[in-house]
Short mmCIF file of C-alpha atoms and ligand atoms in Angstrom, two decimals:
data_model
loop_
_atom_site.label_atom_id
_atom_site.label_comp_id
_atom_site.label_asym_id
_atom_site.label_seq_id
_atom_site.Cartn_x
_atom_site.Cartn_y
_atom_site.Cartn_z
CA MET A 166 -4.90 -18.39 -26.91
CA ARG A 167 -6.01 -20.75 -24.10
CA TYR A 168 -2.96 -23.39 -23.98
CA ALA A 169 -4.29 -27.21 -22.53
CA MET A 170 -3.61 -30.04 -21.66
CA ALA A 171 -5.27 -34.08 -22.68
CA VAL A 172 -3.32 -36.94 -21.16
CA ASP A 173 -4.59 -40.82 -21.96
CA THR A 174 -6.59 -42.73 -19.49
CA LYS A 175 -6.36 -46.01 -21.44
CA LYS A 176 -2.31 -45.53 -22.90
CA CYS A 177 -1.37 -43.81 -19.68
CA VAL A 178 0.19 -46.30 -17.13
CA GLY A 179 1.54 -44.74 -13.84
CA CYS A 180 5.20 -45.23 -14.82
CA SER A 181 5.72 -41.55 -13.07
CA ASP A 182 8.41 -40.62 -15.44
CA CYS A 183 5.98 -37.27 -16.33
CA VAL A 184 6.33 -36.30 -12.30
CA VAL A 185 10.23 -37.40 -12.05
CA ALA A 186 10.73 -34.65 -15.67
CA CYS A 187 8.66 -31.97 -14.00
CA GLN A 188 10.98 -32.21 -10.70
CA THR A 189 14.48 -31.95 -12.75
CA GLU A 190 12.58 -29.61 -15.76
CA ASN A 191 11.70 -27.00 -12.75
CA LYS A 192 14.36 -27.93 -9.97
CA VAL A 193 11.44 -28.96 -7.39
CA PRO A 194 12.11 -28.84 -3.56
CA VAL A 195 13.17 -32.54 -3.11
CA GLY A 196 10.35 -33.96 -1.49
CA TYR A 197 8.08 -31.24 -3.45
CA CYS A 198 5.88 -32.67 -7.06
CA ARG A 199 3.60 -29.77 -9.10
CA ASP A 200 1.98 -33.17 -11.38
CA TRP A 201 1.10 -36.92 -9.72
CA ILE A 202 -0.12 -39.36 -10.48
CA VAL A 203 -4.02 -40.93 -8.66
CA GLU A 204 -4.87 -45.01 -9.93
CA VAL A 205 -8.44 -45.27 -9.16
CA THR A 206 -9.53 -48.80 -9.10
CA ASP A 207 -13.58 -49.49 -9.82
CA GLY A 208 -15.46 -52.80 -8.60
CA THR A 209 -15.26 -56.03 -6.99
CA TYR A 210 -12.55 -58.42 -7.54
CA PRO A 211 -12.38 -60.67 -10.77
CA GLN A 212 -15.18 -57.18 -11.81
CA LEU A 213 -12.39 -54.84 -12.38
CA GLU A 214 -12.09 -51.68 -14.63
CA MET A 215 -9.00 -49.17 -13.78
CA GLU A 216 -8.44 -45.86 -14.19
CA ILE A 217 -4.28 -44.34 -14.74
CA ARG A 218 -4.86 -40.22 -13.94
CA SER A 219 -1.63 -37.88 -14.27
CA GLU A 220 -3.00 -34.58 -12.77
CA ARG A 221 -1.57 -30.77 -12.22
CA CYS A 222 -2.92 -27.45 -11.71
CA ASN A 223 -6.12 -27.77 -14.47
CA HIS A 224 -4.76 -23.13 -15.29
CA CYS A 225 -8.67 -23.19 -14.51
CA GLU A 226 -10.46 -20.53 -17.25
CA ASN A 227 -12.13 -19.29 -13.82
CA ALA A 228 -9.56 -19.89 -11.06
CA PRO A 229 -10.85 -19.33 -7.73
CA CYS A 230 -7.44 -19.11 -6.89
CA VAL A 231 -6.36 -15.80 -8.87
CA ARG A 232 -9.91 -14.84 -7.40
CA CYS A 233 -9.60 -15.02 -4.04
CA CYS A 234 -6.01 -14.31 -3.88
CA PRO A 235 -5.09 -10.56 -2.44
CA THR A 236 -1.56 -9.19 -4.15
CA GLY A 237 -2.07 -10.55 -7.48
CA ALA A 238 0.88 -13.05 -7.55
CA SER A 239 -1.78 -14.71 -8.86
CA HIS A 240 -2.53 -14.16 -12.29
CA PHE A 241 -3.31 -15.51 -16.12
CA ALA A 242 -0.55 -15.13 -18.67
CA GLU A 243 -0.42 -15.56 -21.79
CA GLY A 244 -2.33 -18.60 -23.57
CA GLY A 245 -4.86 -18.29 -19.81
CA ILE A 246 -1.85 -20.28 -17.56
CA VAL A 247 -1.88 -19.74 -14.14
CA LEU A 248 0.86 -19.20 -13.22
CA VAL A 249 2.19 -17.24 -9.46
CA THR A 250 5.00 -14.10 -9.30
CA PRO A 251 7.33 -15.12 -6.46
CA ASN A 252 8.43 -11.97 -5.15
CA GLN A 253 4.57 -10.88 -4.86
CA CYS A 254 3.10 -14.39 -3.30
CA ILE A 255 2.48 -12.79 0.88
CA GLY A 256 2.26 -16.98 1.29
CA CYS A 257 -1.08 -16.18 3.23
CA GLY A 258 -2.64 -19.47 1.39
CA ALA A 259 -5.90 -18.15 0.63
CA CYS A 260 -4.73 -20.13 -3.00
CA ILE A 261 -4.12 -23.20 -1.29
CA ALA A 262 -7.16 -22.76 0.56
CA SER A 263 -9.41 -22.48 -2.66
CA CYS A 264 -8.25 -24.65 -4.85
CA PRO A 265 -10.55 -27.78 -5.21
CA TYR A 266 -7.87 -30.13 -7.20
CA ASP A 267 -4.91 -29.30 -4.24
CA ALA A 268 -2.81 -28.55 -7.26
CA ARG A 269 -0.53 -25.85 -5.23
CA PHE A 270 1.94 -26.19 -2.05
CA PRO A 271 3.68 -24.12 -0.38
CA HIS A 272 7.47 -24.32 -1.97
CA PRO A 273 10.42 -23.85 1.34
CA ASP A 274 11.19 -20.18 0.09
CA GLY A 275 7.69 -19.33 1.73
CA HIS A 276 5.56 -18.80 -1.89
CA VAL A 277 3.87 -20.91 -3.21
CA ASP A 278 4.30 -23.56 -5.92
CA LYS A 279 2.66 -24.66 -8.83
CA CYS A 280 2.66 -26.09 -12.06
CA THR A 281 3.27 -23.63 -14.98
CA PHE A 282 2.49 -26.04 -17.59
CA CYS A 283 6.38 -25.09 -18.60
CA ILE A 284 5.39 -22.14 -20.26
CA HIS A 285 8.96 -20.66 -20.23
CA ARG A 286 9.08 -24.11 -22.94
CA ILE A 287 6.24 -24.28 -24.77
CA LYS A 288 8.00 -19.10 -25.71
CA ASN A 289 10.74 -21.48 -27.17
CA GLY A 290 8.45 -23.96 -29.23
CA LEU A 291 9.00 -27.11 -26.71
CA LYS A 292 6.70 -29.18 -25.33
CA PRO A 293 5.65 -28.88 -21.37
CA ALA A 294 8.18 -31.71 -19.97
CA CYS A 295 6.55 -33.95 -18.64
CA ALA A 296 3.97 -34.08 -22.53
CA ALA A 297 7.95 -34.39 -24.19
CA VAL A 298 9.14 -37.69 -21.66
CA CYS A 299 6.68 -39.40 -21.97
CA PRO A 300 7.18 -42.78 -22.29
CA THR A 301 4.19 -43.67 -23.07
CA LYS A 302 3.34 -40.56 -25.06
CA CYS A 303 0.16 -40.03 -23.58
CA ILE A 304 0.65 -36.64 -22.79
CA TYR A 305 -1.30 -34.02 -25.02
CA PHE A 306 -0.39 -30.11 -25.50
CA GLY A 307 -1.85 -27.18 -27.52
CA ASP A 308 -4.32 -23.95 -28.17
CA LEU A 309 -7.32 -24.95 -28.11
CA ASP A 310 -8.62 -21.94 -30.34
CA ASP A 311 -5.97 -23.59 -33.48
CA PRO A 312 -8.87 -26.96 -34.15
CA ASN A 313 -4.57 -28.19 -35.78
CA SER A 314 -3.14 -28.44 -32.47
CA GLU A 315 -2.50 -31.94 -30.50
CA VAL A 316 -5.06 -31.81 -28.58
CA SER A 317 -7.92 -29.98 -30.71
CA VAL A 318 -7.44 -33.28 -33.30
CA ILE A 319 -7.80 -35.89 -29.84
CA LEU A 320 -10.26 -33.84 -27.89
CA LYS A 321 -11.88 -34.17 -30.85
CA LYS A 322 -11.64 -36.94 -31.88
CA ARG A 323 -12.09 -39.00 -28.76
CA LYS A 324 -14.40 -38.34 -25.69
CA SER A 325 -12.87 -36.56 -22.76
CA LYS A 326 -14.03 -35.64 -18.89
CA THR A 327 -11.97 -33.12 -16.98
CA LEU A 328 -12.64 -33.50 -12.96
CA ILE A 329 -14.88 -31.35 -11.18
CA PRO A 330 -16.83 -29.65 -13.64
CA GLU A 331 -19.11 -28.12 -11.16
CA ALA A 332 -16.63 -26.79 -8.88
CA GLY A 333 -17.45 -24.50 -11.63
CA THR A 334 -13.93 -23.54 -12.50
CA VAL A 335 -13.43 -24.54 -16.16
CA PRO A 336 -10.53 -26.45 -16.10
CA HIS A 337 -8.08 -27.06 -19.17
CA LEU A 338 -6.86 -30.32 -17.61
CA TYR A 339 -8.47 -33.21 -19.15
CA PHE A 340 -8.34 -37.08 -19.03
CA LEU A 341 -9.74 -38.89 -23.01
CA ILE A 342 -11.58 -42.43 -21.67
CA MET B 242 -16.06 -50.41 -4.45
CA ARG B 243 -14.59 -48.11 -4.58
CA GLU B 244 -10.49 -46.99 -4.69
CA GLU B 245 -8.37 -43.98 -5.46
CA ILE B 246 -5.02 -44.01 -4.48
CA ILE B 247 -2.91 -40.75 -5.27
CA VAL B 248 0.36 -43.46 -5.90
CA SER B 249 3.65 -40.50 -6.29
CA GLY B 250 3.33 -38.28 -3.39
CA ARG B 251 1.56 -35.22 -3.76
CA MET B 252 1.45 -32.54 -1.24
CA ASN B 253 -2.49 -32.28 0.12
CA PRO B 254 -3.59 -32.85 3.79
CA MET B 255 -4.85 -36.02 2.73
CA VAL B 256 -1.65 -37.30 2.37
CA ASP B 257 0.49 -34.89 3.92
CA PRO B 258 -1.56 -33.16 7.50
CA HIS B 259 1.61 -30.57 8.14
CA LEU B 260 0.11 -28.95 4.59
CA GLN B 261 -3.59 -27.95 6.72
CA ILE B 262 -2.53 -24.59 5.17
CA TRP B 263 -4.66 -22.47 8.06
CA HIS B 264 -3.49 -23.42 11.51
CA TRP B 265 -4.09 -21.27 14.83
CA GLN B 266 -3.05 -18.22 12.96
CA ILE B 267 -6.27 -17.47 10.83
CA PRO B 268 -8.82 -18.87 13.63
CA LEU B 269 -7.74 -17.21 16.59
CA TYR B 270 -7.23 -12.77 13.80
CA LEU B 271 -10.60 -13.53 13.30
CA PHE B 272 -11.38 -14.45 16.72
CA LEU B 273 -9.70 -11.19 17.11
CA GLY B 274 -10.77 -9.44 14.98
CA GLY B 275 -14.65 -10.51 15.44
CA LEU B 276 -14.59 -9.24 19.02
CA ALA B 277 -12.80 -6.24 17.88
CA ALA B 278 -16.15 -5.16 15.76
CA GLY B 279 -18.26 -6.29 18.70
CA ILE B 280 -16.29 -3.94 20.96
CA LEU B 281 -16.89 -1.56 18.16
CA PHE B 282 -20.16 -1.72 16.97
CA PHE B 283 -21.49 -1.22 20.43
CA ALA B 284 -19.67 1.60 21.11
CA ALA B 285 -20.37 3.61 18.15
CA LEU B 286 -23.76 2.41 18.82
CA PHE B 287 -24.22 3.83 21.46
CA TYR B 288 -22.69 6.94 20.96
CA ILE B 289 -24.93 7.45 17.79
CA ASN B 290 -27.78 7.36 19.32
CA GLY B 291 -27.02 9.62 22.23
CA LYS B 292 -26.20 6.79 25.62
CA GLU B 293 -23.69 6.66 26.44
CA LYS B 294 -23.83 7.66 29.88
CA ASP B 295 -25.85 4.76 30.23
CA ASN B 296 -22.93 2.38 28.58
CA PRO B 297 -19.85 3.80 29.94
CA ALA B 298 -18.07 0.43 29.51
CA ALA B 299 -19.17 0.47 26.49
CA VAL B 300 -18.64 3.45 25.40
CA LYS B 301 -15.84 4.91 27.31
CA LEU B 302 -14.01 1.95 28.99
CA ALA B 303 -14.01 -1.52 26.44
CA PRO B 304 -12.13 0.39 23.60
CA PHE B 305 -9.11 0.44 24.85
CA LEU B 306 -8.60 -3.54 24.15
CA THR B 307 -9.72 -2.93 20.37
CA PRO B 308 -6.65 -1.20 19.44
CA ILE B 309 -4.61 -4.24 21.29
CA LEU B 310 -6.87 -7.16 19.88
CA LEU B 311 -6.58 -5.99 16.35
CA ILE B 312 -2.85 -4.63 16.60
CA PHE B 313 -2.05 -8.83 18.29
CA GLY B 314 -4.30 -9.34 15.19
CA LEU B 315 -2.43 -8.72 12.57
CA ILE B 316 0.25 -10.18 14.51
CA ALA B 317 -1.82 -13.60 14.28
CA LEU B 318 -1.87 -12.95 10.62
CA PHE B 319 1.09 -11.93 10.18
CA PHE B 320 2.77 -15.25 11.97
CA ASP B 321 1.16 -16.86 9.07
CA LEU B 322 2.12 -16.27 6.10
CA ARG B 323 5.34 -17.99 5.26
CA HIS B 324 6.42 -14.84 2.13
CA LYS B 325 7.19 -11.87 5.01
CA ALA B 326 9.20 -10.74 3.41
CA PHE B 327 6.98 -9.56 1.21
CA PHE B 328 3.81 -8.47 3.48
CA TRP B 329 4.29 -4.78 2.18
CA GLN B 330 2.10 -5.95 -1.03
CA LEU B 331 -1.02 -7.14 0.61
CA TYR B 332 -1.17 -3.02 1.01
CA THR B 333 0.60 -2.04 -2.81
CA ASN B 334 -2.55 -3.85 -4.54
CA ILE B 335 -6.53 -4.20 -4.04
CA LYS B 336 -8.43 -6.83 -5.52
CA LEU B 337 -12.38 -7.00 -5.17
CA GLN B 338 -12.35 -9.93 -5.82
CA SER B 339 -9.84 -11.29 -2.88
CA PRO B 340 -11.68 -11.32 1.25
CA MET B 341 -8.19 -10.87 1.93
CA SER B 342 -7.41 -8.44 0.46
CA TRP B 343 -10.91 -6.53 1.37
CA GLY B 344 -10.06 -7.76 5.65
CA ALA B 345 -6.40 -6.21 5.23
CA TRP B 346 -7.41 -2.48 3.51
CA THR B 347 -10.35 -3.12 6.15
CA LEU B 348 -7.60 -3.56 9.67
CA MET B 349 -6.31 -0.43 7.37
CA VAL B 350 -9.28 1.75 8.32
CA ILE B 351 -10.58 0.46 12.05
CA THR B 352 -7.06 0.56 13.76
CA PRO B 353 -6.47 4.26 13.20
CA VAL B 354 -10.07 4.14 14.01
CA SER B 355 -9.53 2.73 17.28
CA PHE B 356 -6.61 3.88 18.53
CA ILE B 357 -8.46 7.31 17.71
CA TRP B 358 -11.49 6.19 19.56
CA CYS B 359 -9.30 5.65 23.16
CA ALA B 360 -7.38 8.69 22.63
CA LEU B 361 -10.48 10.76 22.49
CA HIS B 362 -12.13 8.87 25.26
CA ILE B 363 -7.89 8.46 26.45
CA LYS B 364 -8.86 11.55 30.22
CA GLU B 365 -11.79 10.17 31.21
CA LEU B 366 -9.89 6.74 31.92
CA LEU B 367 -6.71 7.92 33.34
CA PRO B 368 -8.11 12.54 34.48
CA LYS B 369 -4.40 13.62 34.43
CA TRP B 370 -3.81 12.77 31.26
CA ASP B 371 -1.59 15.35 28.87
CA TRP B 372 -1.31 15.39 25.52
CA LYS B 373 2.54 17.70 25.72
CA TYR B 374 2.16 18.19 22.30
CA ASP B 375 0.38 21.11 21.36
CA TRP B 376 -0.34 19.53 17.39
CA LEU B 377 -2.11 16.46 19.71
CA LYS B 378 -4.15 19.38 21.00
CA ALA B 379 -5.19 20.64 18.16
CA LEU B 380 -5.60 16.95 16.54
CA GLU B 381 -8.28 15.65 20.07
CA THR B 382 -10.19 19.09 19.39
CA PHE B 383 -10.78 18.47 15.23
CA PHE B 384 -11.45 14.66 15.92
CA ASN B 385 -14.30 15.70 19.16
CA ARG B 386 -14.94 18.04 16.93
CA TYR B 387 -16.86 15.16 13.79
CA LYS B 388 -16.87 12.66 16.42
CA LYS B 389 -20.24 11.87 15.04
CA ALA B 390 -19.12 11.10 12.24
CA LEU B 391 -15.93 9.06 13.43
CA ALA B 392 -18.85 6.44 14.89
CA TRP B 393 -21.16 5.98 12.03
CA VAL B 394 -17.02 5.00 9.80
CA MET B 395 -16.26 2.67 13.90
CA LEU B 396 -19.97 1.65 12.91
CA ILE B 397 -19.71 0.25 9.55
CA TYR B 398 -16.01 -0.32 9.03
CA SER B 399 -17.05 -3.20 11.83
CA VAL B 400 -20.18 -4.48 10.39
CA ILE B 401 -17.69 -5.46 7.21
CA LEU B 402 -14.61 -6.44 10.12
CA GLY B 403 -17.14 -8.61 11.68
CA ILE B 404 -18.69 -9.43 8.43
CA TYR B 405 -15.22 -10.31 6.68
CA THR B 406 -13.90 -13.08 9.25
CA GLY B 407 -16.87 -15.00 8.13
CA ILE B 408 -16.78 -14.48 4.14
CA LEU B 409 -13.05 -15.13 4.13
CA LEU B 410 -13.98 -18.42 4.89
CA SER B 411 -16.46 -18.76 2.50
CA ALA B 412 -15.32 -17.74 -0.36
CA PHE B 413 -13.85 -20.70 -0.78
CA ASN B 414 -15.96 -23.37 -2.70
CA ALA B 415 -13.11 -25.39 -2.68
CA ARG B 416 -13.91 -26.49 1.29
CA PRO B 417 -17.88 -27.21 0.97
CA LEU B 418 -18.00 -26.75 4.36
CA TRP B 419 -16.92 -23.38 5.10
CA ASN B 420 -18.41 -23.31 1.21
CA THR B 421 -21.89 -21.37 2.86
CA SER B 422 -22.91 -17.71 2.93
CA ILE B 423 -24.90 -18.49 6.65
CA LEU B 424 -21.26 -17.86 7.50
CA GLY B 425 -20.84 -14.30 7.19
CA PRO B 426 -24.05 -13.86 9.76
CA LEU B 427 -23.12 -16.62 12.16
CA PHE B 428 -19.33 -14.72 12.03
CA LEU B 429 -20.62 -11.43 12.71
CA ALA B 430 -23.58 -12.27 15.37
CA SER B 431 -20.27 -14.42 16.77
CA GLY B 432 -18.01 -11.75 16.95
CA MET B 433 -20.83 -9.23 18.49
CA SER B 434 -21.95 -11.86 20.95
CA ALA B 435 -18.33 -11.32 22.24
CA GLY B 436 -17.90 -7.59 21.97
CA ALA B 437 -21.39 -8.67 24.66
CA ALA B 438 -19.29 -10.36 26.72
CA ALA B 439 -16.52 -8.46 26.99
CA ILE B 440 -18.78 -5.23 27.83
CA LEU B 441 -19.98 -7.23 30.45
CA ILE B 442 -17.46 -8.31 31.71
CA LEU B 443 -16.38 -4.76 32.88
CA SER B 444 -19.48 -2.73 33.30
CA ARG B 445 -19.36 -0.99 36.80
CA SER B 446 -23.04 -0.21 36.45
CA LYS B 447 -26.06 -2.75 36.71
CA GLU B 448 -28.27 -0.92 34.63
CA GLU B 449 -25.32 -1.54 31.91
CA LYS B 450 -25.21 -5.13 32.34
CA ARG B 451 -28.60 -6.21 32.68
CA ARG B 452 -28.57 -4.46 28.75
CA PHE B 453 -25.73 -6.56 27.29
CA ALA B 454 -26.91 -10.24 29.49
CA ILE B 455 -30.45 -8.90 27.34
CA ILE B 456 -28.14 -7.83 24.30
CA ASP B 457 -25.71 -11.22 24.50
CA LEU B 458 -29.11 -13.02 24.88
CA ILE B 459 -30.59 -11.78 21.76
CA ILE B 460 -27.72 -12.74 20.05
CA ILE B 461 -27.12 -16.07 21.45
CA GLY B 462 -30.52 -17.21 19.62
CA ILE B 463 -29.98 -15.76 16.02
CA GLU B 464 -27.04 -17.46 16.41
CA LEU B 465 -29.01 -20.48 16.78
CA PHE B 466 -31.35 -19.97 14.67
CA LEU B 467 -27.34 -19.10 11.92
CA ILE B 468 -26.20 -23.31 12.78
CA VAL B 469 -29.29 -24.82 12.37
CA HIS B 470 -30.03 -23.69 9.10
CA MET B 471 -26.27 -23.76 8.30
CA PHE B 472 -26.99 -27.99 9.10
CA MET B 473 -30.36 -27.39 6.80
CA GLY B 474 -29.11 -25.63 4.02
CA PHE B 475 -26.12 -28.07 3.99
CA LEU B 476 -28.63 -31.17 3.93
CA ALA B 477 -30.47 -30.08 1.29
CA SER B 478 -27.62 -29.62 -0.78
CA THR B 479 -25.23 -31.43 -3.27
CA GLN B 480 -23.19 -34.69 -1.83
CA VAL B 481 -19.88 -32.71 -1.00
CA GLN B 482 -22.26 -30.52 1.07
CA ILE B 483 -23.72 -33.41 3.50
CA GLU B 484 -20.65 -35.22 3.92
CA ALA B 485 -19.53 -31.97 4.89
CA ALA B 486 -22.18 -31.68 7.86
CA ARG B 487 -21.57 -34.90 8.82
CA LEU B 488 -17.78 -33.98 9.92
CA PHE B 489 -20.49 -31.93 12.78
CA LEU B 490 -22.96 -35.05 12.52
CA GLY B 491 -21.65 -38.33 13.55
CA GLY B 492 -18.10 -37.48 12.46
CA PRO B 493 -14.71 -36.33 14.11
CA TYR B 494 -15.67 -33.07 14.46
CA THR B 495 -19.48 -34.17 16.41
CA MET B 496 -18.19 -34.19 20.63
CA SER B 497 -15.74 -30.16 19.47
CA PHE B 498 -18.32 -28.67 18.05
CA TRP B 499 -21.97 -29.17 19.76
CA ILE B 500 -19.95 -29.59 23.71
CA PHE B 501 -17.55 -26.56 23.13
CA VAL B 502 -19.11 -24.31 20.65
CA VAL B 503 -22.90 -25.02 21.17
CA ILE B 504 -23.48 -26.72 24.72
CA ILE B 505 -20.68 -24.78 26.14
CA GLY B 506 -20.06 -21.49 23.82
CA MET B 507 -23.89 -20.87 24.12
CA ILE B 508 -26.88 -22.25 25.21
CA VAL B 509 -25.02 -22.40 29.31
CA PRO B 510 -24.57 -18.70 28.93
CA ALA B 511 -27.60 -18.64 27.28
CA VAL B 512 -29.45 -20.53 30.97
CA LEU B 513 -26.66 -18.17 33.20
CA GLU B 514 -28.13 -14.60 31.52
CA ILE B 515 -31.32 -16.03 31.85
CA LEU B 516 -31.93 -17.01 35.49
CA GLU B 517 -29.46 -13.51 36.47
CA LEU B 518 -31.93 -11.17 34.48
CA ARG B 519 -34.18 -14.22 36.85
CA LYS B 520 -32.68 -12.11 40.12
CA PHE B 521 -31.07 -14.71 40.50
CA HIS B 522 -27.42 -14.37 41.96
CA VAL B 523 -24.80 -16.24 39.75
CA PRO B 524 -21.27 -14.65 38.03
CA ALA B 525 -22.60 -12.92 34.61
CA VAL B 526 -19.00 -12.84 34.03
CA VAL B 527 -19.23 -16.89 34.08
CA ALA B 528 -21.50 -16.48 31.80
CA ALA B 529 -19.44 -13.85 29.90
CA ILE B 530 -16.08 -15.52 29.54
CA LEU B 531 -18.14 -19.25 28.56
CA VAL B 532 -19.57 -17.24 25.66
CA LEU B 533 -16.04 -15.37 24.73
CA PHE B 534 -14.65 -18.98 25.11
CA GLY B 535 -17.38 -20.47 22.84
CA SER B 536 -16.81 -17.68 19.87
CA VAL B 537 -12.81 -18.93 19.98
CA MET B 538 -13.93 -21.84 19.63
CA LEU B 539 -15.85 -21.76 16.15
CA ARG B 540 -13.15 -20.04 14.90
CA PHE B 541 -10.93 -22.44 15.23
CA ILE B 542 -13.31 -25.71 14.47
CA ILE B 543 -15.19 -24.18 11.33
CA VAL B 544 -10.93 -23.20 10.08
CA TYR B 545 -10.24 -27.18 11.82
CA ALA B 546 -13.56 -28.32 10.07
CA GLY B 547 -13.10 -27.10 6.91
CA GLN B 548 -9.66 -27.73 5.63
CA ALA B 549 -10.48 -31.53 6.17
CA SER B 550 -14.16 -30.53 3.91
CA ARG B 551 -13.67 -31.41 0.33
CA TRP B 552 -14.83 -32.19 -3.36
CA LEU B 553 -15.39 -35.39 -3.46
CA TYR B 554 -13.84 -37.02 -6.88
S1 SF4 C 702 -6.54 -25.93 -10.73
FE1 SF4 C 702 -6.10 -25.70 -8.24
S2 SF4 C 702 -4.25 -23.55 -8.50
FE2 SF4 C 702 -4.96 -24.54 -10.60
S3 SF4 C 702 -5.40 -23.02 -12.28
FE3 SF4 C 702 -7.57 -24.44 -11.42
S4 SF4 C 702 -7.88 -23.60 -8.91
FE4 SF4 C 702 -5.64 -23.13 -9.53
S1 SF4 C 703 -0.10 -17.81 -1.38
FE1 SF4 C 703 0.96 -16.17 -2.10
S2 SF4 C 703 -0.25 -16.62 -4.67
FE2 SF4 C 703 -0.62 -17.60 -2.37
S3 SF4 C 703 -2.73 -16.34 -2.87
FE3 SF4 C 703 -1.76 -16.12 -0.88
S4 SF4 C 703 -0.52 -14.34 -2.29
FE4 SF4 C 703 -1.54 -15.18 -3.52
#
C-alpha cells in the first residue's frame, strides 16, 4: 500500500478551506498550519499564467526527515505515511532542517508536528479532512498500488508533477497540471 | 517574471524568521565539540608516538579543558531541544543513518575517555592529589596499564567527533549550502586548528610553542584549500548550489564570512605565526586567539547561512 494525494492546480481556487479544515480536524495550535496555499504568477501583464497549489508534507518515499531523526520519532507508518511520535521526539529540529519543503514546524508543546494524511480518518475509511472539505473537489486521495483508487485513476488520465523531485525525495503529493 | 506567494501562512523561515530552527546552541555545540576533538587528537597523537616529554601542554595540560568543553557542548545541545523531557530517547535508540545519533553516541564515548585521561594526569597538575579511596587507586592503576589502548580510542574518536561536527550539517540535502562533503574535513581541520591554538596558549615551552605554531600554519593552509574547493564545487554545480555560494559571494554573508572567518580567523594569524617563526616578536597568544575566534565564526556563519539556503521551486 502506498498512499498518495493529487491536487488539481487547474481546479483549485485558493480558498484555504483545506487549511482551516486541517486546523480544525487536527487541533493545530493557533497560528500554525500543516497545509498551506501557494499562488504562483508567471509572466508580465497581460500575459499572465497562474498556478495555485495546496501544499503539505509530501510523505516522501525517500524521506530525509526520517533518515536524519536520531530517535526514530519520525518514521514510516502503514502505506508509507510519514509520522512523528510525540513521546519519542526530543525536538532537536534535525528533521525540520532536513525537509526541503519546510513542511514541519515545532509544536508549542515541544515536539515536531506536520501533516499525517489524517491517518486516523483513513483508517475509518474516510478521506483526509482537506480532501473531504474541498469545495471544488480538487484533492484526490488513495492508494497508488490500487489501480482503481481515485488517485491512480486521475494520475493516469492527467499530466502531473511533483515538487523538486531532483531533491531525491520521491514525493507522494502530486500536482495535476 | 515569476512571483510565488504563500497565501495562507506557512511555518517557514522565508515567511517567519523565527522558524530558523537552529540558533546559537548548535554552532556553539559544534565549536566546543570541534575544539575538544582537536585537543584530544594532539594529546593522543603525541602520547602514542612517545613525544609526551616534548609536548607537556598538549598531552598533560590542555586535555583538562576537554571535559569542561564537552559538558558545555552537551548543555548547549540540550538547550536546543524543545522537548527536553524526552532527552533520554537519544540514548535508547541507535540510528546509523542519522548524524545527530552518531554525535550523541560519540560524545557518550569520548566524554568519559576525556575524564579518564585527565584523572591519569591530575597528579602532575596537582602534586598533592590523593585519590582517597582504594577502588579509585585501583582504577587508576588499571587505566594506566592500558593507557596506550586508551590513547588509541581517544585518537580515533576525536577524529570521528571532529568530522561529525561537519557531517551533521552536510547530511541535509534540503540546505544546499551544507550539502557538500567538504564540510566534514573543513570542520575537522577547523577543530584541529582551534585545538592547536588552545595548546599554544597553554604551553610554557618554547619548543612546543614553535611546533604548534607550525602545525597550526599547516592546518590553516589546508583550511584555505578546502574553502576554495568548496566554492569551486558549488559554482560548478546546480543552480541551487550556485545560489548557496552567492550568499558568500556578494550575498548577505559575504562580509562576515570573508572578513571574520578567512581574514581575521585564518590569514592574519597565519601571517603572525610566520613572523613569529622568523623570530619577530609577536605574542603567539594573539594569533591563537584569532584562530579560536575564526573557528567560532565559521560555525555560526555556516549554520545561519545554511538555513537561508534552500531549493528553488
Ligand atoms: S515533505 Fe518533508 S516532512 Fe514530509 S516526508 Fe518529505 S521530507 Fe519529510
Ligand atoms: S525533532 Fe523529533 S522528529 Fe525531528 S529529528 Fe528530532 S527527534 Fe526526530
